[in-house]
XYZ file of C-alpha atoms in Angstrom:
430
model
C -21.126 51.397 -66.230
C -22.874 48.669 -65.752
C -19.563 47.194 -63.942
C -18.817 49.313 -61.361
C -22.706 49.857 -60.528
C -22.725 45.758 -59.624
C -18.979 46.822 -57.640
C -20.900 49.322 -55.392
C -23.625 47.007 -55.533
C -22.265 44.179 -54.227
C -19.820 45.881 -51.086
C -23.634 47.722 -50.180
C -25.099 44.554 -49.848
C -21.326 42.594 -48.211
C -21.296 45.637 -45.668
C -25.081 45.542 -44.545
C -24.592 41.759 -44.042
C -21.519 42.103 -41.897
C -23.447 45.070 -39.468
C -26.380 41.740 -38.894
C -24.105 39.881 -37.922
C -22.080 42.302 -35.740
C -24.638 43.499 -34.421
C -26.805 40.100 -33.374
C -23.314 38.952 -31.757
C -23.354 42.246 -28.739
C -27.377 41.850 -28.615
C -26.557 37.472 -27.528
C -26.358 37.334 -23.716
C -23.268 37.089 -22.304
C -23.090 34.458 -19.855
C -20.281 35.250 -17.207
C -18.330 33.270 -15.817
C -19.258 32.113 -11.990
C -15.992 32.729 -9.110
C -14.568 28.748 -8.954
C -16.759 26.339 -11.400
C -16.074 22.306 -10.098
C -14.285 20.316 -13.187
C -13.690 16.506 -12.475
C -9.898 15.209 -13.173
C -10.309 15.046 -17.030
C -7.808 12.574 -18.777
C -7.329 10.658 -21.559
C -9.661 7.465 -22.341
C -7.513 4.822 -19.562
C -5.760 1.706 -21.041
C -8.426 -0.762 -19.316
C -5.744 -2.653 -17.505
C -4.601 0.159 -15.791
C -8.211 0.920 -15.032
C -8.658 -2.783 -13.655
C -4.677 -2.562 -12.243
C -5.838 1.415 -9.546
C -9.572 -0.686 -8.976
C -7.790 -3.886 -7.650
C -5.429 -2.218 -5.688
C -7.311 0.415 -3.916
C -10.322 -2.831 -3.439
C -7.166 -4.863 -1.616
C -5.819 -1.363 0.796
C -9.781 -1.506 1.130
C -9.667 -4.833 2.105
C -6.811 -4.092 4.415
C -9.144 -1.169 6.209
C -11.908 -2.865 6.885
C -10.896 -6.234 8.549
C -12.290 -7.375 11.383
C -10.915 -8.400 14.016
C -10.115 -9.200 18.267
C -6.834 -9.964 19.921
C -7.379 -12.833 22.554
C -5.994 -11.015 24.616
C -3.974 -7.820 25.257
C -0.526 -6.909 23.264
C 1.631 -4.050 24.405
C 4.560 -3.325 21.261
C 6.480 0.247 19.911
C 7.060 0.590 16.333
C 10.532 0.984 17.139
C 11.588 -2.146 15.156
C 15.346 -1.195 17.446
C 13.416 -2.569 20.421
C 14.155 -6.378 19.745
C 13.977 -7.657 22.952
C 11.762 -7.758 26.640
C 14.406 -4.796 28.677
C 14.542 -3.001 25.104
C 10.732 -3.058 25.750
C 10.599 -2.456 29.781
C 12.526 1.087 28.276
C 10.234 2.626 26.280
C 8.587 5.291 26.490
C 4.834 4.141 27.898
C 3.724 7.501 25.751
C 4.830 6.066 23.548
C 3.383 2.870 23.430
C 1.111 0.516 21.929
C -1.620 -1.035 23.248
C -4.461 -4.011 21.369
C -6.005 -4.666 24.681
C -8.799 -8.578 24.399
C -11.873 -8.003 23.236
C -12.570 -4.447 21.215
C -13.205 -4.541 17.910
C -11.332 -3.398 15.639
C -11.844 -2.948 11.845
C -7.987 -2.434 9.919
C -5.525 -5.157 10.357
C -3.059 -3.985 13.113
C -0.185 -1.851 12.192
C 3.509 -2.304 13.392
C 6.980 -0.811 11.987
C 9.560 -1.784 9.432
C 9.744 0.080 6.169
C 8.551 -3.683 4.954
C 4.432 -4.914 4.419
C 3.203 -7.754 6.484
C 1.759 -10.743 5.419
C 0.794 -13.114 7.940
C -1.912 -11.505 9.539
C -4.380 -13.901 8.669
C -2.636 -16.846 9.564
C -3.364 -15.960 13.510
C -6.289 -15.690 13.297
C -9.791 -18.149 13.176
C -12.471 -17.987 10.870
C -15.190 -15.061 11.430
C -17.951 -15.199 12.636
C -21.820 -15.197 11.277
C -20.741 -11.200 11.652
C -17.634 -11.606 9.853
C -15.462 -10.409 12.501
C -12.354 -13.333 13.344
C -10.634 -13.273 16.467
C -6.662 -13.560 16.777
C -5.063 -15.483 19.523
C -0.771 -15.888 18.970
C 0.118 -13.219 18.651
C 2.653 -11.317 21.102
C 4.233 -7.777 20.995
C 8.198 -9.182 18.975
C 4.982 -10.670 15.732
C 3.660 -7.628 16.136
C 6.951 -5.469 15.773
C 8.579 -7.568 14.326
C 12.400 -5.223 12.119
C 12.767 -6.027 8.501
C 15.086 -9.495 8.244
C 12.331 -11.637 10.343
C 9.031 -9.354 8.640
C 5.514 -8.685 11.330
C 2.084 -9.325 11.126
C 1.475 -5.818 11.051
C 1.227 -2.772 8.719
C 3.373 1.245 8.897
C 2.013 3.758 6.125
C 4.338 2.821 3.523
C 4.255 -0.642 3.544
C 0.153 -0.572 3.456
C 1.357 0.958 -0.232
C 3.896 -0.871 -1.391
C 0.882 -4.320 -0.158
C -1.619 -3.035 -2.689
C 0.717 -1.777 -5.523
C 2.718 -5.337 -5.235
C -0.456 -6.651 -5.350
C -1.500 -5.761 -9.187
C 2.838 -6.891 -10.477
C 3.799 -3.516 -9.718
C 7.306 -5.053 -8.014
C 7.297 -2.063 -5.094
C 10.386 -2.586 -2.852
C 8.788 -1.817 0.263
C 10.672 1.067 2.422
C 9.665 3.317 5.135
C 8.658 6.843 3.848
C 12.234 8.873 3.624
C 12.847 6.924 0.693
C 9.847 6.344 -1.296
C 10.979 10.211 -2.296
C 14.953 8.705 -3.790
C 13.877 6.055 -5.991
C 12.817 2.426 -5.191
C 10.906 2.163 -8.091
C 8.354 5.563 -6.986
C 7.986 7.584 -9.860
C 6.300 11.459 -9.516
C 3.295 12.219 -11.095
C 2.918 16.057 -12.446
C 6.032 18.138 -13.237
C 8.128 18.983 -10.401
C 11.827 18.590 -9.292
C 13.337 16.509 -6.893
C 16.863 15.300 -6.492
C 15.573 11.844 -6.330
C 19.877 11.977 -3.890
C 18.852 13.647 -1.672
C 16.324 13.278 0.876
C 15.615 16.889 0.676
C 12.005 16.948 3.224
C 9.719 17.211 0.704
C 8.329 20.603 2.016
C 11.072 22.708 1.073
C 10.195 21.061 -2.676
C 7.300 21.526 -2.592
C 8.464 25.656 -1.923
C 10.839 24.961 -4.370
C 8.001 23.921 -6.466
C 5.529 26.489 -6.095
C 2.218 26.607 -5.901
C 0.725 26.381 -9.482
C 3.396 23.611 -10.156
C 2.285 21.322 -6.979
C -1.163 22.127 -8.113
C -0.538 21.150 -11.139
C 0.584 17.877 -9.928
C -2.333 16.608 -7.731
C -4.935 17.926 -10.313
C -2.751 15.099 -12.462
C -3.440 12.248 -9.233
C -5.782 9.254 -10.193
C -7.126 6.529 -7.672
C -4.486 4.135 -6.162
C -2.054 6.631 -6.451
C -0.440 7.464 -2.623
C 1.142 11.138 -1.496
C 4.316 11.554 1.024
C 5.509 13.605 3.683
C 9.590 13.658 4.816
C 10.330 15.154 7.689
C 13.036 14.290 8.883
C 13.796 10.379 9.170
C 9.879 9.882 9.203
C 7.356 10.229 6.920
C 3.564 9.524 5.895
C 2.136 8.423 3.300
C -1.026 7.983 2.050
C -3.549 6.517 -0.745
C -5.856 8.376 -3.532
C -9.911 7.072 -4.214
C -10.368 10.202 -5.816
C -8.735 13.740 -6.342
C -12.204 16.691 -8.033
C -10.557 19.784 -8.978
C -11.864 22.934 -9.325
C -11.198 25.971 -11.526
C -11.096 29.536 -10.231
C -12.698 31.703 -13.047
C -9.061 32.824 -14.604
C -8.305 29.418 -15.164
C -6.322 28.212 -12.677
C -7.022 26.013 -9.655
C -8.461 26.545 -6.721
C -6.297 25.122 -4.281
C -8.728 25.707 -0.993
C -12.318 24.129 -3.322
C -10.058 21.740 -5.217
C -10.098 18.246 -3.184
C -8.467 14.536 -2.667
C -9.402 11.121 -1.034
C -7.795 8.904 1.123
C -6.976 6.139 2.854
C -4.129 5.607 5.557
C -2.674 3.779 7.764
C -0.433 4.817 10.926
C -0.406 4.443 14.006
C -2.075 7.491 15.870
C -5.349 5.407 15.645
C -4.950 2.931 18.060
C -3.041 4.967 20.099
C -4.771 8.111 20.815
C -7.588 5.380 20.413
C -9.724 6.371 17.240
C -13.205 4.387 17.846
C -17.222 5.660 17.262
C -19.848 3.302 18.272
C -21.252 0.596 15.594
C -24.865 -0.613 15.831
C -24.405 -2.501 12.846
C -22.012 -4.392 16.158
C -23.551 -3.026 18.063
C -19.980 -1.649 19.914
C -17.539 1.094 20.007
C -15.223 -0.463 15.823
C -11.796 1.163 16.780
C -9.737 1.514 14.786
C -6.009 1.311 12.823
C -7.054 2.984 9.131
C -7.891 6.282 7.814
C -11.093 5.609 5.413
C -12.461 8.157 2.548
C -10.858 10.442 4.250
C -10.951 14.577 3.025
C -7.825 17.267 2.124
C -7.212 20.919 0.042
C -4.883 20.499 -2.520
C -3.592 23.869 0.355
C -3.493 20.898 2.836
C -1.358 18.647 0.907
C 0.696 21.886 -0.037
C 1.404 22.937 3.172
C 1.949 19.075 4.645
C 4.992 18.914 2.136
C 2.750 16.074 0.079
C 4.503 14.749 -2.678
C 1.925 13.244 -5.791
C 4.061 9.423 -6.471
C 2.924 6.429 -8.363
C 4.002 3.069 -9.865
C 5.171 2.030 -13.334
C 2.170 0.090 -12.846
C -0.360 2.199 -13.349
C 1.681 3.903 -16.432
C 2.817 1.327 -18.806
C -0.221 -1.771 -19.706
C 2.501 -3.770 -20.422
C 2.712 -7.348 -19.041
C 3.760 -7.488 -15.591
C 6.028 -9.891 -14.494
C 5.750 -13.083 -13.966
C 6.020 -14.644 -10.340
C 8.695 -16.815 -9.809
C 10.006 -19.959 -7.171
C 13.889 -21.306 -7.746
C 14.690 -24.132 -5.000
C 18.397 -24.163 -4.706
C 18.258 -27.467 -3.568
C 18.715 -30.200 -7.077
C 18.297 -33.493 -5.115
C 15.938 -33.353 -2.879
C 16.168 -36.784 0.602
C 16.042 -36.355 4.261
C 18.424 -35.542 4.175
C 17.941 -32.019 3.111
C 14.367 -31.004 4.403
C 16.374 -28.721 5.819
C 19.592 -26.821 2.737
C 18.927 -24.588 0.703
C 17.048 -21.562 -0.554
C 13.711 -20.646 -2.366
C 13.797 -16.627 -4.380
C 11.635 -15.286 -6.194
C 10.329 -11.411 -7.887
C 7.676 -11.754 -5.141
C 7.607 -10.809 -1.288
C 6.533 -14.314 0.257
C 5.040 -14.150 3.506
C 5.628 -18.043 4.558
C 7.113 -21.641 3.554
C 4.843 -24.608 5.040
C 6.365 -27.900 4.822
C 4.623 -31.017 5.978
C 5.836 -34.982 5.801
C 2.735 -37.873 5.117
C 3.184 -41.245 6.233
C 2.440 -44.000 3.922
C -1.341 -43.671 4.503
C -1.543 -40.306 4.442
C -2.033 -38.973 7.803
C -0.098 -35.500 8.804
C 2.615 -36.224 10.619
C 4.449 -33.177 11.320
C 4.203 -29.587 9.219
C 6.027 -26.159 10.561
C 5.009 -23.023 9.088
C 7.841 -19.798 9.010
C 7.055 -16.886 8.649
C 10.506 -15.420 8.295
C 11.391 -13.299 5.127
C 14.323 -12.579 4.451
C 15.732 -10.189 1.395
C 17.844 -11.387 -0.293
C 18.285 -8.734 -2.938
C 16.377 -5.202 -4.644
C 12.425 -6.762 -5.198
C 14.010 -10.201 -4.333
C 12.329 -12.528 -1.542
C 14.373 -15.923 -0.336
C 13.915 -17.941 2.250
C 17.283 -20.018 4.017
C 15.081 -23.205 5.034
C 18.815 -23.349 7.530
C 17.369 -20.857 9.247
C 14.076 -22.500 10.052
C 15.250 -25.023 13.238
C 16.856 -22.176 14.141
C 13.996 -20.062 14.308
C 12.367 -17.990 17.389
C 8.616 -20.159 18.073
C 6.874 -16.696 17.187
C 7.597 -16.949 14.357
C 7.219 -20.768 14.004
C 3.457 -22.824 13.740
C 2.627 -26.229 13.708
C 6.468 -28.668 14.078
C 9.028 -31.060 12.714
C 10.612 -33.357 14.531
C 12.452 -35.442 11.871
C 14.846 -38.078 14.685
C 10.590 -38.655 16.256
C 9.755 -39.924 12.771
C 9.449 -43.931 12.835
C 10.823 -46.041 9.899
C 8.743 -46.519 6.967
C 7.904 -44.571 3.802
C 7.369 -41.005 3.906
C 6.202 -38.274 1.938
C 7.795 -34.025 1.932
C 6.089 -30.986 1.066
C 7.782 -27.894 1.244
C 4.607 -24.944 -0.105
C 5.894 -21.471 -0.197
C 2.515 -18.887 0.015
C 3.765 -14.984 -1.980
C 2.123 -11.547 0.218
C -1.234 -12.243 -1.703
C -1.652 -15.496 -1.118
C -0.919 -17.322 -3.927
C 0.675 -20.879 -3.377
C 3.136 -22.582 -5.354
C 4.478 -26.122 -4.075
C 7.849 -25.564 -4.431
C 9.126 -29.744 -2.901
C 6.972 -32.658 -2.833
C 8.416 -36.479 -3.081
C 9.020 -38.999 -1.616
C 11.794 -40.757 1.529
C 12.202 -44.201 3.239
C 13.856 -43.280 6.819
């Protein structure tokens, strides 16, 4: 009997405590979800190596976008690399020509077109004045327009991205935006599906994947990643500066409130003469880059932007060390313009300098002609230097004019990021 009484008492106490718990829970204040909740993108803590690479690439892009300069003379050129003669230039549509006007103050290195990044613009600039402004001289329409074989002085949108990514060891093959969505080292961000072997319009890719998939992909973008669209044979790409993701009360991403901030370079800034008065300089400043522009996820989806990145931003493994290989084993007076230099870095220029016994310079020539010799391998063919057009050469070097005596010759390469390599350093006698 006592055991039954104890059991009943235990059950009554248990029911009482349960009822109290239920009452307490139901009387507690309830927080209803708001219509939208702003949540900054949360990702697992990133490797500090990757963070440093992203920061450095974005800063490189920002440095290009904020470069202050003036031209010493008017320059008219096109965005079409097929325009290679004066007659081509004359026959090109006036409304599609790009004009840099002497004396104007520009922010951002100039735009040009060829699918590979500029590497030598700063060589045309004098030292900055007290306000940090350079005066650029010696440019003309050929060096600005250029082409994939000769290189050029400015960037297009994809060239700027490649140059910034390669500055941290990405080893990306510079390409047009139509090829950025087809392998070549560019990796997708997110789970959207695309066929890298087809030139499918990126807007169609977005529609095929649907909004939810693409919005989720945009939410995974990080600093220094890129967005790219392709329309027919042209397109555009922009670098990501930051991402803000906003969720609806149902937990889905709000594409109207979620945004990305970008930096980009296009010809339209110069062609449309986009400018604003800057009180720091006391004059209008004309832009060649868009800096810290904002777009919603819905904007990106409607424009057909795909999010992309590169291996250097997702794999913290050390990047390949830079190398330069000289194909000419022996160095003499007769081999100064013989052989080639091969590298796994984009090469800006090669400078050949000759000094006499007293150490005085008697001749020097810098050639900016960069030729691709294979995927991600770049070269200089020294035999081409004497035949290069003047606009690709600075200085002069006439070997036949050297007086009898002893001399020293050096060949110094510089890559696209300012790193120099002394490849040859030898003495010879005339």
